[in-house]
Amino acid sequence: MRVVLQRVSHASVTIKGHVKSSIGRGLLLLVGIEASDTEEDAIWLVHKILQMRIFDDDKGVMNISALDVNADILIISQFTLFASYKKGNRPSWLRAATHNISIPLYNKFCTLVKEGANGQVGTGEFGADMKVELLNDGPVTIVMDSKARE
C-alpha cells in the first residue's frame, strides 16, 4: 500500500457537487493499493500514521502525533499512486489492485483508522470522480509505502 499523507489545516471531498466529507486540522490520506497488498500492510500503515510525530509542539518542533492532537483524518482512495510511467507518455495502471482486492482492503484501512483515531474521520467514495480541496499545513507531505518498511 502506498499513502501520501498531508498535514492540513482543513480538507474536503466533493462528489457530484455535494461535500461528502470535510475535516478541520489533521491529515489528508491518499491511499493506493496494489495486488500484493494485504491486511498486514493496512495495519502497519495505520499504526505508523497515527503514531507519527508530525504536529508541532509548543516550541514549533514536530514532536506530537495525530493521536496527541485529536487530529481529524480524511481518507481518499487513489489508484493513480501506482501509475507506471516508464514507457511512453500514457501512464499504465497495471500495478493498481483490481476492485476485488482494493475495495475490501480500502474499507479495512478506513475501519482501522476510525477505530484508532481520536478525531473525526471522513472518507471519499471508492471509484467516484472526487474533487479534493485542502490547505496543506507546513507544507508537510510524506509518501509512505508498506513495502519499504524494512
PDB file of C-alpha atoms in Angstrom:
ATOM      1  CA  MET A   1       0.000   0.000   0.000  1.00  0.00           C
ATOM      2  CA  ARG A   2       1.104   3.495  -0.697  1.00  0.00           C
ATOM      3  CA  VAL A   3      -0.136   6.552   1.194  1.00  0.00           C
ATOM      4  CA  VAL A   4       0.509  10.207   0.531  1.00  0.00           C
ATOM      5  CA  LEU A   5      -0.010  11.883   3.899  1.00  0.00           C
ATOM      6  CA  GLN A   6      -0.551  15.629   4.061  1.00  0.00           C
ATOM      7  CA  ARG A   7      -0.861  17.637   7.250  1.00  0.00           C
ATOM      8  CA  VAL A   8      -3.751  20.030   6.646  1.00  0.00           C
ATOM      9  CA  SER A   9      -5.475  22.982   8.259  1.00  0.00           C
ATOM     10  CA  HIS A  10      -8.667  21.734   6.596  1.00  0.00           C
ATOM     11  CA  ALA A  11      -9.716  19.457   3.734  1.00  0.00           C
ATOM     12  CA  SER A  12     -12.864  18.269   1.998  1.00  0.00           C
ATOM     13  CA  VAL A  13     -14.031  15.943  -0.739  1.00  0.00           C
ATOM     14  CA  THR A  14     -16.896  16.805  -3.072  1.00  0.00           C
ATOM     15  CA  ILE A  15     -18.733  14.256  -5.230  1.00  0.00           C
ATOM     16  CA  LYS A  16     -21.283  15.318  -7.867  1.00  0.00           C
ATOM     17  CA  GLY A  17     -21.405  18.819  -6.413  1.00  0.00           C
ATOM     18  CA  HIS A  18     -22.053  17.751  -2.802  1.00  0.00           C
ATOM     19  CA  VAL A  19     -19.487  17.766   0.011  1.00  0.00           C
ATOM     20  CA  LYS A  20     -19.265  14.159   1.207  1.00  0.00           C
ATOM     21  CA  SER A  21     -16.720  14.752   3.984  1.00  0.00           C
ATOM     22  CA  SER A  22     -14.806  17.659   5.438  1.00  0.00           C
ATOM     23  CA  ILE A  23     -12.303  17.945   8.246  1.00  0.00           C
ATOM     24  CA  GLY A  24     -10.516  20.591  10.243  1.00  0.00           C
ATOM     25  CA  ARG A  25      -6.918  20.379  11.436  1.00  0.00           C
ATOM     26  CA  GLY A  26      -5.491  16.952  10.735  1.00  0.00           C
ATOM     27  CA  LEU A  27      -4.383  14.622   7.972  1.00  0.00           C
ATOM     28  CA  LEU A  28      -5.421  14.016   4.396  1.00  0.00           C
ATOM     29  CA  LEU A  29      -4.527  10.469   3.339  1.00  0.00           C
ATOM     30  CA  LEU A  30      -4.428   9.492  -0.339  1.00  0.00           C
ATOM     31  CA  VAL A  31      -4.416   5.675  -0.363  1.00  0.00           C
ATOM     32  CA  GLY A  32      -3.271   3.450  -3.242  1.00  0.00           C
ATOM     33  CA  ILE A  33      -3.493  -0.340  -3.184  1.00  0.00           C
ATOM     34  CA  GLU A  34      -1.597  -2.836  -5.326  1.00  0.00           C
ATOM     35  CA  ALA A  35      -2.368  -6.513  -5.939  1.00  0.00           C
ATOM     36  CA  SER A  36       0.213  -7.837  -3.452  1.00  0.00           C
ATOM     37  CA  ASP A  37      -1.115  -5.777  -0.531  1.00  0.00           C
ATOM     38  CA  THR A  38      -2.671  -7.494   2.472  1.00  0.00           C
ATOM     39  CA  GLU A  39      -4.413  -6.566   5.702  1.00  0.00           C
ATOM     40  CA  GLU A  40      -0.975  -6.614   7.349  1.00  0.00           C
ATOM     41  CA  ASP A  41       0.066  -3.695   5.121  1.00  0.00           C
ATOM     42  CA  ALA A  42      -3.021  -1.729   6.209  1.00  0.00           C
ATOM     43  CA  ILE A  43      -2.418  -2.456   9.896  1.00  0.00           C
ATOM     44  CA  TRP A  44       1.227  -1.376   9.705  1.00  0.00           C
ATOM     45  CA  LEU A  45       0.438   1.852   7.841  1.00  0.00           C
ATOM     46  CA  VAL A  46      -2.429   2.885  10.123  1.00  0.00           C
ATOM     47  CA  HIS A  47      -0.299   2.325  13.224  1.00  0.00           C
ATOM     48  CA  LYS A  48       2.584   4.301  11.701  1.00  0.00           C
ATOM     49  CA  ILE A  49       0.334   7.155  10.542  1.00  0.00           C
ATOM     50  CA  LEU A  50      -1.450   7.592  13.861  1.00  0.00           C
ATOM     51  CA  GLN A  51       1.808   7.486  15.864  1.00  0.00           C
ATOM     52  CA  MET A  52       3.956   9.618  13.529  1.00  0.00           C
ATOM     53  CA  ARG A  53       5.073  12.803  15.269  1.00  0.00           C
ATOM     54  CA  ILE A  54       4.371  15.440  12.618  1.00  0.00           C
ATOM     55  CA  PHE A  55       2.425  18.087  14.547  1.00  0.00           C
ATOM     56  CA  ASP A  56       4.261  20.966  16.212  1.00  0.00           C
ATOM     57  CA  ASP A  57       4.771  21.130  19.955  1.00  0.00           C
ATOM     58  CA  ASP A  58       4.831  24.447  21.832  1.00  0.00           C
ATOM     59  CA  LYS A  59       8.414  25.032  20.630  1.00  0.00           C
ATOM     60  CA  GLY A  60       7.497  24.599  16.950  1.00  0.00           C
ATOM     61  CA  VAL A  61       9.151  21.173  16.700  1.00  0.00           C
ATOM     62  CA  MET A  62       7.308  18.308  15.009  1.00  0.00           C
ATOM     63  CA  ASN A  63       7.042  16.177  18.112  1.00  0.00           C
ATOM     64  CA  ILE A  64       3.324  15.406  18.523  1.00  0.00           C
ATOM     65  CA  SER A  65       1.255  12.658  16.881  1.00  0.00           C
ATOM     66  CA  ALA A  66      -2.199  12.758  15.293  1.00  0.00           C
ATOM     67  CA  LEU A  67      -3.461  10.924  18.374  1.00  0.00           C
ATOM     68  CA  ASP A  68      -1.991  13.552  20.698  1.00  0.00           C
ATOM     69  CA  VAL A  69      -3.758  16.459  18.935  1.00  0.00           C
ATOM     70  CA  ASN A  70      -7.037  14.600  18.246  1.00  0.00           C
ATOM     71  CA  ALA A  71      -6.408  15.179  14.544  1.00  0.00           C
ATOM     72  CA  ASP A  72      -9.228  14.806  12.037  1.00  0.00           C
ATOM     73  CA  ILE A  73      -8.467  12.469   9.144  1.00  0.00           C
ATOM     74  CA  LEU A  74      -9.816  12.415   5.584  1.00  0.00           C
ATOM     75  CA  ILE A  75      -9.148   9.211   3.600  1.00  0.00           C
ATOM     76  CA  ILE A  76      -9.329   9.205  -0.208  1.00  0.00           C
ATOM     77  CA  SER A  77      -8.764   6.153  -2.433  1.00  0.00           C
ATOM     78  CA  GLN A  78      -6.291   6.908  -5.210  1.00  0.00           C
ATOM     79  CA  PHE A  79      -5.306   4.113  -7.587  1.00  0.00           C
ATOM     80  CA  THR A  80      -3.151   6.545  -9.568  1.00  0.00           C
ATOM     81  CA  LEU A  81      -0.469   6.302  -6.871  1.00  0.00           C
ATOM     82  CA  PHE A  82       0.631   3.111  -8.629  1.00  0.00           C
ATOM     83  CA  ALA A  83       0.960   4.650 -12.082  1.00  0.00           C
ATOM     84  CA  SER A  84       3.769   3.306 -14.212  1.00  0.00           C
ATOM     85  CA  TYR A  85       5.274   5.984 -16.450  1.00  0.00           C
ATOM     86  CA  LYS A  86       8.383   4.212 -17.770  1.00  0.00           C
ATOM     87  CA  LYS A  87       7.122   3.531 -21.278  1.00  0.00           C
ATOM     88  CA  GLY A  88       5.539   6.182 -23.484  1.00  0.00           C
ATOM     89  CA  ASN A  89       3.504   9.129 -22.269  1.00  0.00           C
ATOM     90  CA  ARG A  90       0.326   7.410 -21.142  1.00  0.00           C
ATOM     91  CA  PRO A  91       0.507   6.043 -17.590  1.00  0.00           C
ATOM     92  CA  SER A  92      -0.272   2.393 -17.001  1.00  0.00           C
ATOM     93  CA  TRP A  93      -2.320   1.268 -14.001  1.00  0.00           C
ATOM     94  CA  LEU A  94      -1.302  -2.404 -14.057  1.00  0.00           C
ATOM     95  CA  ARG A  95       0.191  -2.279 -10.543  1.00  0.00           C
ATOM     96  CA  ALA A  96      -3.028  -0.985  -9.019  1.00  0.00           C
ATOM     97  CA  ALA A  97      -5.118  -3.754  -7.470  1.00  0.00           C
ATOM     98  CA  THR A  98      -8.387  -4.846  -9.038  1.00  0.00           C
ATOM     99  CA  HIS A  99     -11.635  -3.971  -7.262  1.00  0.00           C
ATOM    100  CA  ASN A 100     -11.989  -7.403  -5.648  1.00  0.00           C
ATOM    101  CA  ILE A 101      -8.732  -6.739  -3.762  1.00  0.00           C
ATOM    102  CA  SER A 102      -8.730  -2.969  -3.374  1.00  0.00           C
ATOM    103  CA  ILE A 103     -12.292  -2.302  -2.171  1.00  0.00           C
ATOM    104  CA  PRO A 104     -12.176  -4.670   0.838  1.00  0.00           C
ATOM    105  CA  LEU A 105      -8.652  -3.529   1.733  1.00  0.00           C
ATOM    106  CA  TYR A 106      -9.557   0.161   1.420  1.00  0.00           C
ATOM    107  CA  ASN A 107     -12.607  -0.440   3.627  1.00  0.00           C
ATOM    108  CA  LYS A 108     -10.435  -2.278   6.179  1.00  0.00           C
ATOM    109  CA  PHE A 109      -7.932   0.602   6.163  1.00  0.00           C
ATOM    110  CA  CYS A 110     -10.758   3.089   6.809  1.00  0.00           C
ATOM    111  CA  THR A 111     -12.164   0.937   9.621  1.00  0.00           C
ATOM    112  CA  LEU A 112      -8.750   0.686  11.280  1.00  0.00           C
ATOM    113  CA  VAL A 113      -8.284   4.458  11.132  1.00  0.00           C
ATOM    114  CA  LYS A 114     -11.770   5.053  12.572  1.00  0.00           C
ATOM    115  CA  GLU A 115     -11.092   2.590  15.406  1.00  0.00           C
ATOM    116  CA  GLY A 116      -7.715   4.125  16.239  1.00  0.00           C
ATOM    117  CA  ALA A 117      -8.155   7.856  15.660  1.00  0.00           C
ATOM    118  CA  ASN A 118      -9.267  10.335  18.315  1.00  0.00           C
ATOM    119  CA  GLY A 119     -10.664  12.931  15.911  1.00  0.00           C
ATOM    120  CA  GLN A 120     -13.309  12.929  13.205  1.00  0.00           C
ATOM    121  CA  VAL A 121     -12.667  10.560  10.263  1.00  0.00           C
ATOM    122  CA  GLY A 122     -14.162  11.154   6.829  1.00  0.00           C
ATOM    123  CA  THR A 123     -13.826   9.315   3.532  1.00  0.00           C
ATOM    124  CA  GLY A 124     -14.352   9.780  -0.135  1.00  0.00           C
ATOM    125  CA  GLU A 125     -16.170   7.236  -2.263  1.00  0.00           C
ATOM    126  CA  PHE A 126     -14.194   4.425  -3.840  1.00  0.00           C
ATOM    127  CA  GLY A 127     -14.113   4.781  -7.636  1.00  0.00           C
ATOM    128  CA  ALA A 128     -16.009   8.095  -7.727  1.00  0.00           C
ATOM    129  CA  ASP A 129     -14.925  11.241  -9.528  1.00  0.00           C
ATOM    130  CA  MET A 130     -13.897  13.272  -6.486  1.00  0.00           C
ATOM    131  CA  LYS A 131     -12.856  16.888  -6.072  1.00  0.00           C
ATOM    132  CA  VAL A 132     -10.460  17.169  -3.138  1.00  0.00           C
ATOM    133  CA  GLU A 133      -9.686  20.531  -1.580  1.00  0.00           C
ATOM    134  CA  LEU A 134      -7.067  21.094   1.093  1.00  0.00           C
ATOM    135  CA  LEU A 135      -4.939  23.674   2.778  1.00  0.00           C
ATOM    136  CA  ASN A 136      -1.597  21.965   3.339  1.00  0.00           C
ATOM    137  CA  ASP A 137      -0.128  22.995   6.692  1.00  0.00           C
ATOM    138  CA  GLY A 138       3.630  23.465   6.632  1.00  0.00           C
ATOM    139  CA  PRO A 139       3.626  22.193   3.963  1.00  0.00           C
ATOM    140  CA  VAL A 140       4.064  18.703   5.343  1.00  0.00           C
ATOM    141  CA  THR A 141       3.732  15.897   2.794  1.00  0.00           C
ATOM    142  CA  ILE A 142       5.066  12.387   3.374  1.00  0.00           C
ATOM    143  CA  VAL A 143       4.947   9.439   0.980  1.00  0.00           C
ATOM    144  CA  MET A 144       4.691   6.096   2.779  1.00  0.00           C
ATOM    145  CA  ASP A 145       4.915   2.633   1.255  1.00  0.00           C
ATOM    146  CA  SER A 146       4.201  -0.502   3.271  1.00  0.00           C
ATOM    147  CA  LYS A 147       6.676  -2.441   1.128  1.00  0.00           C
ATOM    148  CA  ALA A 148       9.503  -0.126   2.262  1.00  0.00           C
ATOM    149  CA  ARG A 149       9.051  -0.755   5.992  1.00  0.00           C
ATOM    150  CA  GLU A 150      12.130  -2.895   6.481  1.00  0.00           C
TER     151      GLU A 150
END
